[in-house]
Amino acid sequence: MLAVAVFVALLGCLRAQELRGHVSIVLLGATGDLAKKYLWQGLFQLYLEEAGKGHNFSFHGTALTATEQGQEVVAKVLESLSCPKDVAPARCAELKDQFQRLSQYRQLKTTEDYAALSKDIEALVQREGLWEAGRIFYFSVPPFAYTDIARSINSSCRPGPGAWLRVVLEKPFGHNHLSAQQLATDLGSFFHEEEMYRVDHYLGKQAVAQILPFRDQNRKALDGLWNRHQVERVEIVMKETVDAEGRTSFYEEYGVIRDVLQNHLTEILTLVAMELPPDISSSEDVLRHKLQVFQALRGLRRGSAVLGQYQAYSEQVRRELDKPAGFLSLTPTFAGILVHLDNLRWEGVPFLLMSGKALDERMGYVRVLFKNRACCAQSEQHWVAEQSACLPRQIIFYIGHGALGSPAVLVSRNLFRPTLPGSWEEVGGPPGLHLFGRPLSDFYAYSPVREQDAYSVLISRIFHGRKDSFITTENLLASWAFWTPLLDSLAHEAPRLYPGGAENGHLLDFEFSGGQLSFSVQQPEQLVPGPGSAPAPSDFQVLRSTYRDRPLVTAWPEELIAKLADDIEAAAMKAVRRSGQFHLALSGGSSPVALFQQLAMGHYAFPWAHTHLWLVDERCVPLWDPESNFQGLQTHLLQHVRLPHYHVHPMPVHLRQRLCAQEDQGAQAYAEEISALREITLLVSRVGHEPKKWPISGVQPVSGQLVWYMDYEAFLG
Ligand code: BG6
């Protein structure tokens, strides 16, 4: 019972209190780890900040734990709360005492318990002659409990008319797009969108929360810099030294991409990449601009990722989850991802996302590295940080830990002197400190005057209704829609094993080229384990024979693609010499992607300016649809080469506002046929001239020659 009722924080504020009303904060899971470590402290911080402004509070710690036991745990937590450094000990003790009197534990299990809580809040408000401003329910409980709790709140614990309800939810919000959608639908049946506050605690990290204000306050300086012409690349990194021991049951299901990339790092990416709204204090505008970033994200492919797993992980899983001796997990504990945005601001700029457990250090940062076009005549010792265009130019939002040890914003002195709010101050850092290849003195460096943990920041934002610091349903689903196809395609991929800590050496370094990521150091691999001389791909030569009475070239996929690309280039050169132009007909789907990439990245002498491109098949979707073959051609080839627009000939599947005008599911059937490649080669070798059923059997050039290129897998089966 809240018999002690509401404590008047400052006597002089009675009038203001009347105006601002009473807010009840219900912490569900009040005896759990997160609550003990951060949430109670965050609530205390809120009380310190707001009570003096006339706000009136009651704090209800709740859990399934029995009353007496729960009370004990909560009492201990309340005892351990700390005040900011600038509060004198006596004053701190006084404030803690006030907060403790406003905080109560109660068991909350049944719908009746929720109804009783609601009644108690109403009685309290009435007794004190206050009015109810709103209720906050903080769900610090596992997601499987969400729906039942949501139902009980909705049916029995909503505040009366005129008062607001805010429910705060902790991740994970689903496991993929479908489960996130399901959870969102369930919650949506109990709460309105504006009532839900989904937490991503990285949005409360001070350096992350500073990204938009920094961009806003330095608009003028950044105007010409924050774009593809100036930015070389963006790195968004979260390194951890801890591993997943003790939480493998969670981790086995999630892995690093779902655990931190889909949420924390993606959220950061949107803050860096979004078009800056004219007024960043408008939550609606910020959220709308965030969504536009999701719309511009280019779909990820298998080659967009490198995956690792620390060596001890499988053993930990076997032990903690009681798996058989031979069990090997495929769950990645490290990932590097290459992301591109297809919009005018960011086209061509690599965004590199990286996170992992059991790495050599704990640190997080966003690094915007600018292009450097300077050609320097003077030697390095004469370079002056403020003036030299020869030094690297970068802006870093340093999230915390690492060598610097605190959140910071760093701006290379050769860029501009930034403006930061008064709550940030210029700092020097320990002498001799180097960050990102340069001494700290090369940067204007700012840190928060008062360091705050992420949860305190977010609790304050919930209280102030700042929805833009939280994840809306639309935002969440857009993020899962982006990540789910990649997660599906990686489901059976074996991650590279790494020893953990400093011993990782360069094993996890990776690089990007042609839209693909790969580890920089090749891992010595044996194709077939054991002694003897098992054949490796390089042991085979390109074979020539015949297929359907025509020449056949066959090899391992890589060699075959290289050979095919060489032959196409030779044919193109010959054709252009002879007639001034070359016509290349390409198929769609995923099969020719490797060829497109080879042509795009390895054939600089190709006469693209004289080449016409045709597609031999297309799906029944508009050309702008990511599923269309034309889009595949665009992504993997066209955007990397210089081909006159009028030399590109997409198939006219979308005419007169109609698509193919067939209802026979031709697109799906075709996709299945592509994936059933092996049977097709056998079948095509046997069928006669049946172009209606097998269009490829109708290819009968009237001049030139038909050559079949088929890799060993397809050819030998
Ligand atoms: C959580 C992840 O969201 O973030 C953890 O589930 C991770 O795996 C943690 O360790 C990192 O947060 P912080 O605040 O310690 O950087």
XYZ file of C-alpha atoms and ligand atoms in Angstrom:
733
model
C 0.000 0.000 0.000
C 1.188 3.419 -0.741
C 0.135 4.571 2.713
C 2.934 7.080 2.911
C 1.414 8.509 -0.174
C 2.875 11.242 -2.217
C 5.795 13.155 -0.966
C 5.916 16.809 -1.749
C 9.340 17.367 -3.185
C 9.646 21.093 -2.800
C 7.296 22.977 -0.614
C 7.329 26.033 -2.801
C 6.084 24.080 -5.786
C 2.610 23.196 -4.610
C 0.911 25.224 -7.289
C 3.050 23.787 -10.026
C 2.367 20.307 -8.708
C -1.307 20.875 -8.963
C -0.827 21.904 -12.538
C 1.392 19.013 -13.545
C -0.497 16.176 -11.882
C 0.522 12.791 -10.632
C 2.483 10.198 -12.583
C 2.630 6.549 -11.494
C 5.509 4.472 -12.739
C 5.044 0.722 -12.605
C 8.206 -1.293 -13.031
C 7.349 -4.849 -14.082
C 10.191 -7.216 -13.305
C 11.426 -4.916 -10.541
C 13.573 -7.596 -8.944
C 15.297 -8.668 -12.174
C 18.844 -7.940 -13.351
C 18.090 -5.014 -15.654
C 15.959 -3.337 -13.005
C 18.584 -3.835 -10.333
C 21.437 -2.655 -12.529
C 19.878 0.298 -14.372
C 16.168 0.898 -14.091
C 15.795 1.795 -10.417
C 18.767 4.125 -10.756
C 17.157 5.645 -13.869
C 13.891 6.201 -11.990
C 15.759 7.832 -9.129
C 17.506 10.088 -11.630
C 14.134 11.030 -13.109
C 12.850 11.857 -9.672
C 15.872 14.068 -8.996
C 15.386 15.921 -12.262
C 11.636 16.309 -12.270
C 10.306 16.404 -8.727
C 11.773 19.854 -8.202
C 9.874 21.053 -11.252
C 6.574 20.266 -9.589
C 5.992 16.772 -10.903
C 4.439 14.327 -8.514
C 5.328 10.644 -8.554
C 4.711 7.212 -7.151
C 6.931 4.248 -8.086
C 5.520 0.729 -8.012
C 8.050 -2.065 -8.238
C 6.247 -5.248 -9.241
C 7.069 -8.839 -10.130
C 5.773 -12.366 -9.740
C 7.974 -12.704 -6.651
C 6.055 -12.992 -3.357
C 5.522 -9.707 -1.524
C 7.918 -10.120 1.363
C 10.756 -11.478 -0.732
C 10.242 -8.794 -3.374
C 10.182 -6.065 -0.767
C 13.526 -7.237 0.537
C 15.156 -7.191 -2.891
C 13.756 -3.769 -3.742
C 14.775 -2.331 -0.371
C 18.349 -3.423 -1.039
C 18.358 -1.883 -4.494
C 16.950 1.388 -3.198
C 19.638 1.475 -0.562
C 22.362 1.193 -3.198
C 21.146 4.131 -5.344
C 23.648 6.889 -5.964
C 23.390 10.630 -6.541
C 25.293 12.653 -9.128
C 28.790 13.674 -7.997
C 27.818 17.291 -7.374
C 25.177 16.414 -4.732
C 26.469 16.622 -1.139
C 26.178 13.372 0.897
C 23.656 14.774 3.379
C 21.431 16.066 0.584
C 21.799 12.764 -1.222
C 20.628 10.834 1.851
C 17.606 13.138 2.081
C 16.708 12.651 -1.577
C 17.124 8.896 -1.350
C 14.867 8.851 1.652
C 12.179 10.776 -0.232
C 12.463 8.414 -3.183
C 12.290 5.322 -0.978
C 9.095 6.587 0.609
C 7.511 6.962 -2.807
C 8.584 3.487 -3.919
C 6.737 0.307 -3.006
C 6.958 -3.317 -4.034
C 3.872 -5.392 -4.776
C 3.262 -8.781 -6.328
C 1.486 -8.508 -9.682
C 0.217 -11.779 -11.065
C -3.464 -11.874 -11.838
C -5.852 -9.511 -13.580
C -7.303 -8.825 -10.131
C -3.860 -7.687 -8.958
C -3.801 -5.183 -11.815
C -7.281 -3.968 -10.964
C -6.252 -3.544 -7.319
C -3.183 -1.554 -8.351
C -5.354 0.709 -10.449
C -7.732 1.289 -7.551
C -4.844 2.084 -5.206
C -3.462 4.642 -7.637
C -6.876 6.276 -7.973
C -7.351 6.344 -4.199
C -3.903 7.834 -3.684
C -4.496 10.562 -6.224
C -7.859 11.423 -4.697
C -6.585 11.384 -1.136
C -3.848 13.854 -1.993
C -6.206 16.103 -3.877
C -4.217 15.656 -7.095
C -5.221 14.792 -10.638
C -3.766 11.929 -12.598
C -1.448 12.924 -15.453
C -0.466 9.445 -16.598
C 0.896 5.970 -15.977
C 4.094 4.389 -17.226
C 4.426 0.601 -17.285
C 8.016 -0.512 -17.822
C 8.112 -4.131 -19.088
C 11.421 -5.460 -17.783
C 10.230 -9.022 -18.376
C 10.855 -11.658 -21.060
C 8.833 -11.079 -24.256
C 6.801 -14.293 -23.829
C 5.114 -12.565 -20.884
C 4.233 -9.442 -22.896
C 0.850 -10.459 -24.205
C -0.643 -11.509 -20.866
C 0.612 -8.412 -19.102
C -0.597 -6.210 -21.945
C -4.040 -7.795 -21.722
C -4.239 -7.183 -17.969
C -3.101 -3.572 -18.226
C -5.551 -2.897 -21.020
C -8.484 -4.499 -19.249
C -7.829 -3.471 -15.654
C -5.141 -0.852 -15.224
C -5.632 1.901 -17.768
C -5.784 5.399 -16.286
C -9.059 7.291 -16.518
C -9.957 9.733 -19.309
C -7.587 12.634 -19.768
C -4.529 10.781 -18.443
C -1.984 9.156 -20.729
C -0.675 5.587 -20.745
C 2.877 4.711 -21.800
C 4.138 1.141 -21.960
C 7.850 0.586 -22.298
C 9.063 -2.582 -23.982
C 12.509 -4.167 -24.024
C 13.973 -6.170 -26.899
C 13.974 -8.757 -28.397
C 11.041 -7.663 -30.518
C 10.768 -10.830 -32.547
C 13.237 -13.098 -34.202
C 12.541 -12.234 -37.811
C 10.058 -10.205 -39.817
C 7.199 -12.637 -39.321
C 7.545 -13.065 -35.556
C 8.065 -9.315 -35.085
C 4.888 -8.720 -37.043
C 3.030 -11.254 -34.916
C 4.213 -9.644 -31.688
C 3.379 -6.193 -33.023
C -0.122 -7.344 -33.966
C -0.647 -8.845 -30.511
C 0.487 -5.698 -28.734
C -1.445 -3.562 -31.194
C -4.654 -5.184 -30.021
C -4.092 -3.799 -26.519
C -2.241 -0.520 -27.031
C -2.308 2.388 -29.441
C 0.879 3.077 -31.338
C 1.486 6.321 -29.458
C 1.306 4.426 -26.160
C 4.181 2.045 -26.977
C 7.820 2.921 -26.275
C 10.147 0.195 -27.591
C 13.573 0.650 -26.087
C 16.828 0.418 -27.971
C 19.215 1.370 -25.218
C 21.847 2.494 -27.719
C 19.571 5.431 -28.553
C 20.123 6.547 -24.970
C 23.930 6.420 -25.179
C 25.042 10.007 -24.984
C 27.228 9.958 -28.100
C 24.449 8.324 -30.125
C 21.829 10.720 -28.773
C 24.144 13.533 -29.887
C 24.258 12.529 -33.569
C 21.168 14.457 -34.659
C 21.749 17.513 -32.434
C 25.346 17.623 -33.717
C 24.200 17.475 -37.314
C 21.610 20.118 -36.549
C 23.879 22.558 -34.751
C 26.608 22.222 -37.351
C 24.324 22.293 -40.363
C 26.273 24.984 -42.142
C 29.647 23.272 -41.837
C 28.246 19.845 -42.660
C 26.089 20.936 -45.547
C 28.669 20.325 -48.215
C 30.343 17.426 -46.397
C 27.616 14.953 -45.429
C 27.220 13.267 -48.804
C 28.629 10.766 -51.279
C 30.937 13.306 -52.893
C 32.804 13.868 -49.645
C 32.348 10.772 -47.510
C 34.695 7.893 -48.164
C 32.929 5.473 -45.842
C 31.019 5.190 -42.582
C 31.938 2.641 -39.924
C 29.499 1.690 -37.178
C 31.209 -0.545 -34.685
C 30.414 -2.206 -31.378
C 33.165 -4.437 -30.017
C 32.802 -6.487 -26.868
C 35.275 -8.481 -24.818
C 32.609 -10.509 -23.032
C 31.368 -13.706 -24.589
C 27.958 -15.357 -24.483
C 28.659 -17.710 -21.589
C 25.681 -17.976 -19.272
C 23.238 -16.770 -21.902
C 23.733 -19.266 -24.732
C 20.073 -20.286 -24.620
C 19.231 -16.758 -25.764
C 22.268 -16.381 -27.982
C 21.807 -19.668 -29.833
C 18.470 -18.390 -31.039
C 19.634 -14.907 -31.889
C 23.311 -14.595 -32.753
C 25.114 -11.326 -33.238
C 23.072 -9.999 -36.166
C 19.735 -10.257 -34.388
C 21.242 -9.327 -31.028
C 22.871 -6.035 -31.960
C 23.058 -5.317 -35.700
C 19.341 -5.463 -36.463
C 18.681 -2.994 -33.665
C 21.525 -0.941 -32.151
C 23.720 -0.562 -35.209
C 20.821 -0.138 -37.629
C 19.334 2.599 -35.468
C 22.651 4.406 -35.470
C 22.865 4.039 -39.224
C 19.503 5.750 -39.650
C 20.637 8.688 -37.506
C 23.752 9.161 -39.620
C 22.084 8.636 -42.970
C 18.685 10.309 -42.620
C 17.865 13.586 -44.278
C 17.974 16.063 -41.442
C 14.490 17.373 -40.658
C 14.243 21.176 -40.454
C 13.126 20.800 -36.836
C 14.777 17.909 -35.039
C 12.605 18.412 -31.991
C 9.644 17.122 -33.966
C 9.397 13.401 -33.174
C 7.093 12.826 -36.157
C 9.546 14.383 -38.591
C 12.517 12.467 -37.197
C 10.617 9.182 -37.361
C 9.426 9.873 -40.893
C 12.949 10.635 -42.073
C 14.206 7.484 -40.368
C 11.732 5.411 -42.327
C 12.949 6.955 -45.557
C 16.400 5.563 -44.776
C 14.962 2.045 -44.607
C 13.346 2.593 -47.975
C 16.715 3.512 -49.469
C 18.649 0.528 -48.084
C 19.858 -1.788 -50.817
C 18.946 -5.427 -50.155
C 21.709 -7.492 -48.557
C 23.140 -10.623 -50.126
C 25.206 -13.449 -48.731
C 28.319 -11.719 -49.951
C 27.399 -8.633 -47.897
C 28.473 -10.409 -44.702
C 31.435 -12.041 -43.047
C 30.721 -14.188 -40.013
C 32.807 -15.496 -37.151
C 32.349 -17.519 -33.999
C 34.702 -17.597 -31.022
C 36.134 -21.040 -30.567
C 34.785 -21.788 -27.107
C 31.209 -21.025 -28.125
C 30.092 -24.487 -29.274
C 31.473 -26.036 -26.114
C 29.574 -23.490 -23.992
C 26.383 -24.310 -25.887
C 26.907 -28.042 -25.415
C 27.412 -27.535 -21.698
C 24.643 -25.032 -21.040
C 22.048 -26.510 -23.342
C 22.865 -30.153 -22.775
C 23.730 -30.888 -26.384
C 25.425 -34.092 -27.570
C 29.219 -34.274 -27.693
C 29.495 -33.736 -31.450
C 27.196 -30.696 -31.569
C 28.609 -27.735 -33.470
C 26.747 -24.461 -33.504
C 26.541 -22.263 -36.600
C 25.475 -19.191 -34.638
C 27.683 -16.213 -35.463
C 29.209 -14.280 -32.566
C 30.953 -11.852 -34.919
C 29.678 -10.158 -38.059
C 30.858 -7.558 -40.512
C 28.217 -6.273 -42.910
C 28.463 -4.006 -45.923
C 25.417 -1.792 -46.384
C 24.636 0.550 -49.248
C 21.938 3.145 -49.634
C 20.453 3.846 -53.003
C 19.718 7.525 -52.730
C 21.320 10.635 -54.071
C 23.072 11.497 -50.827
C 24.727 8.160 -50.126
C 24.916 6.206 -53.346
C 28.237 4.381 -53.543
C 29.271 5.113 -49.941
C 30.010 1.923 -47.999
C 28.462 1.728 -44.545
C 30.374 -0.937 -42.633
C 28.677 -2.435 -39.609
C 30.678 -4.624 -37.269
C 30.108 -6.251 -33.928
C 31.386 -9.246 -32.042
C 31.839 -10.981 -28.727
C 35.205 -12.099 -27.343
C 37.111 -9.416 -29.237
C 40.272 -7.673 -28.091
C 38.606 -4.604 -26.570
C 35.298 -3.153 -25.530
C 34.393 -0.053 -27.488
C 31.810 1.420 -29.806
C 31.928 4.214 -32.328
C 30.561 5.727 -35.495
C 33.283 6.978 -37.751
C 32.602 9.128 -40.786
C 35.755 9.188 -42.848
C 35.937 11.845 -45.536
C 37.647 11.576 -48.893
C 41.054 13.055 -49.121
C 41.983 14.518 -52.474
C 44.942 16.526 -51.289
C 48.321 16.098 -52.896
C 50.903 17.298 -50.438
C 54.143 18.978 -51.413
C 55.425 19.514 -47.879
C 56.771 16.778 -45.676
C 54.739 15.469 -42.755
C 56.563 17.289 -39.976
C 55.253 20.597 -41.370
C 51.619 19.513 -41.410
C 49.555 21.548 -38.971
C 46.419 19.802 -37.680
C 44.156 22.842 -38.173
C 45.301 23.637 -41.670
C 46.672 20.619 -43.409
C 44.458 19.069 -46.017
C 46.892 16.137 -46.043
C 45.778 14.743 -42.723
C 42.801 12.422 -42.546
C 39.451 14.153 -42.086
C 36.993 12.367 -39.867
C 34.092 12.841 -37.474
C 33.716 10.271 -34.732
C 30.881 9.672 -32.320
C 32.707 7.715 -29.679
C 30.090 5.701 -27.828
C 32.299 4.769 -24.906
C 34.904 2.530 -23.289
C 38.061 1.863 -25.355
C 41.170 3.972 -24.931
C 39.225 7.185 -24.332
C 36.988 5.656 -21.686
C 34.095 8.085 -22.032
C 31.582 9.156 -24.666
C 32.928 11.805 -27.008
C 32.478 13.615 -30.272
C 35.709 14.057 -32.227
C 36.107 16.294 -35.249
C 39.381 16.502 -37.172
C 40.807 19.967 -36.757
C 41.256 20.323 -40.523
C 37.454 20.104 -40.941
C 35.861 22.760 -38.710
C 35.453 23.699 -35.064
C 32.139 22.162 -34.090
C 29.384 23.630 -31.969
C 28.135 21.415 -29.157
C 25.549 22.093 -26.468
C 26.648 23.491 -23.099
C 26.270 20.064 -21.526
C 29.378 18.992 -23.503
C 32.871 20.334 -22.835
C 36.169 20.255 -24.694
C 38.505 17.556 -23.358
C 42.169 16.702 -23.743
C 42.373 13.013 -22.940
C 45.412 11.211 -21.535
C 48.751 12.363 -22.991
C 50.027 10.436 -25.971
C 46.625 8.967 -26.759
C 46.152 8.024 -30.405
C 42.725 7.348 -31.867
C 41.938 6.214 -35.386
C 45.510 6.627 -36.469
C 45.986 10.177 -35.179
C 46.970 11.794 -31.868
C 43.951 13.054 -29.956
C 45.357 16.561 -30.375
C 44.457 16.347 -34.079
C 40.789 16.471 -33.075
C 38.423 18.912 -31.477
C 37.262 16.543 -28.740
C 34.146 17.005 -26.612
C 32.692 14.865 -23.822
C 29.527 15.245 -21.740
C 30.044 17.326 -18.597
C 27.998 14.761 -16.726
C 28.113 11.182 -17.893
C 24.723 9.485 -17.837
C 23.864 5.891 -18.455
C 21.608 5.120 -21.390
C 18.635 4.045 -19.307
C 18.544 7.292 -17.332
C 18.511 9.215 -20.604
C 15.718 7.064 -22.017
C 13.567 7.093 -18.889
C 13.648 10.877 -18.985
C 12.640 10.775 -22.672
C 9.742 8.423 -21.941
C 8.571 10.818 -19.274
C 8.733 13.696 -21.760
C 7.011 11.684 -24.490
C 9.959 11.905 -26.929
C 8.832 9.129 -29.242
C 11.725 9.654 -31.652
C 14.122 8.017 -29.179
C 12.125 4.770 -29.443
C 11.274 2.200 -32.060
C 7.890 2.504 -33.693
C 6.135 -0.540 -35.133
C 6.754 0.690 -38.674
C 10.399 1.244 -37.923
C 10.792 -2.161 -36.331
C 9.179 -3.991 -39.209
C 11.196 -2.045 -41.763
C 14.368 -3.097 -39.985
C 13.358 -6.745 -39.849
C 12.315 -6.616 -43.514
C 15.843 -5.461 -44.291
C 17.665 -8.070 -42.190
C 15.478 -11.174 -42.537
C 16.460 -12.179 -46.109
C 20.143 -12.008 -45.168
C 19.555 -13.996 -41.987
C 17.704 -16.638 -44.013
C 20.457 -16.852 -46.573
C 23.121 -17.212 -43.867
C 21.249 -19.796 -41.813
C 23.512 -22.649 -42.910
C 26.728 -20.686 -43.349
C 29.630 -21.894 -41.213
C 31.215 -18.914 -39.418
C 34.999 -18.542 -39.286
C 36.297 -19.694 -35.910
C 38.432 -17.260 -33.893
C 40.317 -17.847 -30.661
C 39.005 -14.767 -28.834
C 40.679 -11.673 -27.361
C 44.032 -10.357 -28.535
C 44.854 -13.746 -30.058
C 42.391 -13.035 -32.869
C 45.253 -11.223 -34.590
C 44.133 -10.300 -38.106
C 41.823 -13.279 -38.446
C 38.679 -11.139 -38.370
C 39.909 -8.215 -40.484
C 37.787 -7.920 -43.561
C 37.658 -5.858 -46.708
C 35.156 -4.913 -49.356
C 35.342 -4.958 -53.087
C 32.681 -4.965 -55.753
C 29.848 -4.867 -53.243
C 31.201 -7.949 -51.455
C 32.896 -8.458 -48.123
C 35.577 -11.014 -47.475
C 38.050 -11.749 -44.720
C 41.420 -10.209 -45.516
C 43.411 -13.221 -44.387
C 42.645 -16.499 -46.070
C 42.124 -19.284 -43.595
C 44.108 -22.368 -44.543
C 41.387 -24.812 -45.461
C 41.436 -28.436 -46.530
C 38.668 -29.352 -48.889
C 38.779 -33.001 -47.989
C 40.287 -33.779 -44.608
C 42.730 -36.593 -44.115
C 45.838 -37.827 -45.903
C 46.241 -38.423 -49.576
C 45.897 -36.111 -52.503
C 42.283 -35.133 -52.712
C 41.769 -33.067 -55.856
C 41.473 -29.314 -55.387
C 39.710 -27.079 -57.887
C 42.998 -25.864 -59.342
C 43.935 -29.453 -60.192
C 41.313 -29.442 -62.900
C 41.765 -27.867 -66.263
C 39.076 -26.206 -68.275
C 37.649 -29.064 -70.272
C 36.280 -28.864 -73.735
C 33.812 -31.284 -75.216
C 30.404 -31.107 -76.843
C 26.875 -30.694 -75.630
C 23.836 -30.828 -77.878
C 26.340 -31.164 -80.718
C 27.969 -27.843 -79.938
C 31.222 -26.963 -78.200
C 31.056 -27.191 -74.419
C 33.395 -25.469 -71.978
C 33.290 -26.773 -68.461
C 35.285 -26.048 -65.294
C 34.850 -25.231 -61.604
C 32.501 -22.249 -61.199
C 35.171 -19.611 -60.561
C 37.337 -20.632 -63.475
C 34.373 -21.060 -65.722
C 33.094 -17.568 -64.987
C 36.562 -16.115 -65.576
C 36.850 -17.966 -68.873
C 33.361 -16.958 -69.960
C 33.984 -13.295 -69.102
C 37.292 -13.377 -71.035
C 35.602 -14.944 -74.036
C 32.771 -12.415 -73.935
C 35.247 -9.558 -73.820
C 37.206 -11.011 -76.737
C 33.985 -11.433 -78.717
C 32.936 -7.877 -77.841
C 36.248 -6.406 -79.001
C 36.035 -8.321 -82.235
C 32.441 -7.270 -82.874
C 33.139 -3.606 -82.156
C 36.175 -3.653 -84.450
C 34.092 -5.220 -87.177
C 30.757 -3.428 -86.914
C 31.112 -0.714 -84.276
C 28.780 -2.406 -81.831
C 28.299 -5.495 -79.718
C 25.042 -6.995 -78.506
C 25.046 -9.000 -75.308
C 21.983 -10.961 -74.230
C 21.924 -11.886 -70.555
C 19.707 -14.104 -68.533
C 18.258 -13.209 -65.120
C 17.945 -14.750 -61.687
C 20.863 -15.475 -59.437
C 22.859 -17.688 -61.858
C 24.530 -14.912 -63.868
C 25.323 -12.669 -60.873
C 28.888 -13.955 -60.625
C 29.392 -13.263 -64.326
C 28.018 -9.730 -63.971
C 30.377 -9.100 -61.091
C 33.315 -10.496 -62.999
C 32.522 -8.295 -65.987
C 31.956 -5.258 -63.771
C 35.080 -5.604 -61.675
C 37.637 -7.408 -63.758
C 37.230 -6.142 -67.332
C 38.287 -2.559 -67.579
C 38.959 -2.685 -71.322
C 35.478 -3.956 -72.142
C 33.934 -1.776 -74.882
C 30.842 -0.866 -72.839
C 30.265 2.380 -74.737
C 29.567 0.304 -77.854
C 27.673 -2.517 -76.191
C 23.923 -3.050 -76.169
C 22.461 -5.107 -73.344
C 19.419 -7.296 -73.719
C 17.668 -9.601 -71.300
C 16.524 -12.999 -72.464
C 13.990 -13.455 -69.693
C 12.150 -11.376 -67.186
C 9.802 -11.944 -64.309
C 6.262 -10.654 -64.293
C 7.029 -7.701 -62.088
C 7.654 -4.038 -62.859
C 11.249 -3.183 -63.726
C 11.737 -1.278 -60.485
C 10.806 -4.333 -58.423
C 13.823 -5.833 -56.630
C 12.680 -9.241 -57.920
C 12.975 -8.216 -61.552
C 15.887 -9.508 -63.550
C 16.500 -6.017 -64.735
C 17.130 -4.917 -61.144
C 19.689 -7.726 -60.791
C 21.419 -6.497 -63.904
C 21.285 -2.934 -62.605
C 22.704 -3.842 -59.185
C 25.457 -6.164 -60.268
C 26.524 -4.751 -63.581
C 24.958 -1.561 -64.876
C 25.805 0.625 -61.946
C 29.468 -0.322 -62.167
C 30.051 0.245 -65.865
C 29.591 3.172 -68.214
C 26.954 2.141 -70.696
C 24.867 4.726 -72.568
C 21.291 4.591 -71.238
C 19.874 4.046 -74.691
C 21.964 0.879 -75.041
C 20.051 -0.818 -72.242
C 17.025 -2.800 -73.377
C 14.879 -4.123 -70.551
C 12.133 -6.570 -71.474
C 8.758 -4.903 -71.964
C 6.860 -6.880 -69.348
C 5.067 -3.826 -68.032
C 3.063 -2.324 -70.839
C -0.223 -0.427 -70.765
C -0.298 -0.591 -66.983
C -0.435 -4.384 -67.162
C 2.020 -6.999 -66.093
C 2.485 -9.919 -68.476
C -1.268 -10.394 -68.227
C -0.970 -14.042 -67.277
C -2.260 -15.772 -64.209
C -0.280 -18.958 -64.489
C 2.402 -18.133 -61.902
C 5.112 -18.144 -64.535
C 7.527 -16.174 -62.339
C 7.604 -18.730 -59.525
C 7.816 -21.665 -61.903
C 10.729 -20.020 -63.628
C 12.554 -19.386 -60.352
C 12.120 -23.058 -59.447
C 13.481 -24.093 -62.793
C 16.579 -22.018 -62.267
C 17.225 -23.640 -58.922
C 16.728 -27.101 -60.416
C 19.717 -26.505 -62.629
C 21.124 -30.006 -62.635
C 18.037 -31.702 -63.893
C 17.749 -29.015 -66.481
C 21.176 -29.672 -67.963
C 20.393 -33.347 -68.285
C 16.996 -32.643 -69.657
C 18.143 -29.975 -72.081
C 20.836 -32.308 -73.387
C 18.110 -34.752 -74.350
C 15.258 -32.623 -75.604
C 15.083 -31.923 -79.254
C 13.929 -28.650 -80.755
C 11.154 -27.644 -78.327
C 11.433 -23.866 -77.970
C 7.910 -23.477 -76.619
C 8.632 -25.675 -73.636
C 12.414 -25.134 -73.411
C 13.187 -21.752 -74.957
C 16.898 -22.421 -74.780
C 16.560 -25.379 -77.153
C 15.403 -22.926 -79.789
C 18.638 -20.960 -79.818
C 19.957 -21.574 -83.334
C 22.246 -18.744 -84.388
C 22.125 -18.075 -88.111
C 25.666 -16.808 -87.951
C 28.484 -17.149 -85.435
C 28.651 -20.117 -83.136
C 26.822 -21.405 -80.105
C 29.092 -22.403 -77.225
C 27.806 -23.879 -73.967
C 29.469 -22.851 -70.699
C 28.610 -25.125 -67.824
C 30.333 -25.552 -64.476
C 31.294 -29.002 -63.189
C 28.482 -29.066 -60.694
C 25.889 -28.645 -63.382
C 27.693 -30.800 -65.896
C 28.737 -33.750 -63.750
C 25.801 -33.628 -61.359
C 22.520 -5.839 -25.610
C 22.917 -7.176 -26.147
O 21.459 -5.313 -26.328
O 23.632 -4.947 -25.668
C 24.144 -7.723 -25.444
O 21.839 -8.083 -25.999
C 25.254 -6.695 -25.438
O 24.580 -8.918 -26.074
C 24.747 -5.369 -24.918
O 26.291 -7.190 -24.627
C 25.814 -4.305 -24.996
O 25.375 -3.152 -24.380
P 26.395 -2.151 -23.698
O 25.515 -1.060 -23.185
O 27.097 -2.922 -22.612
O 27.337 -1.714 -24.765
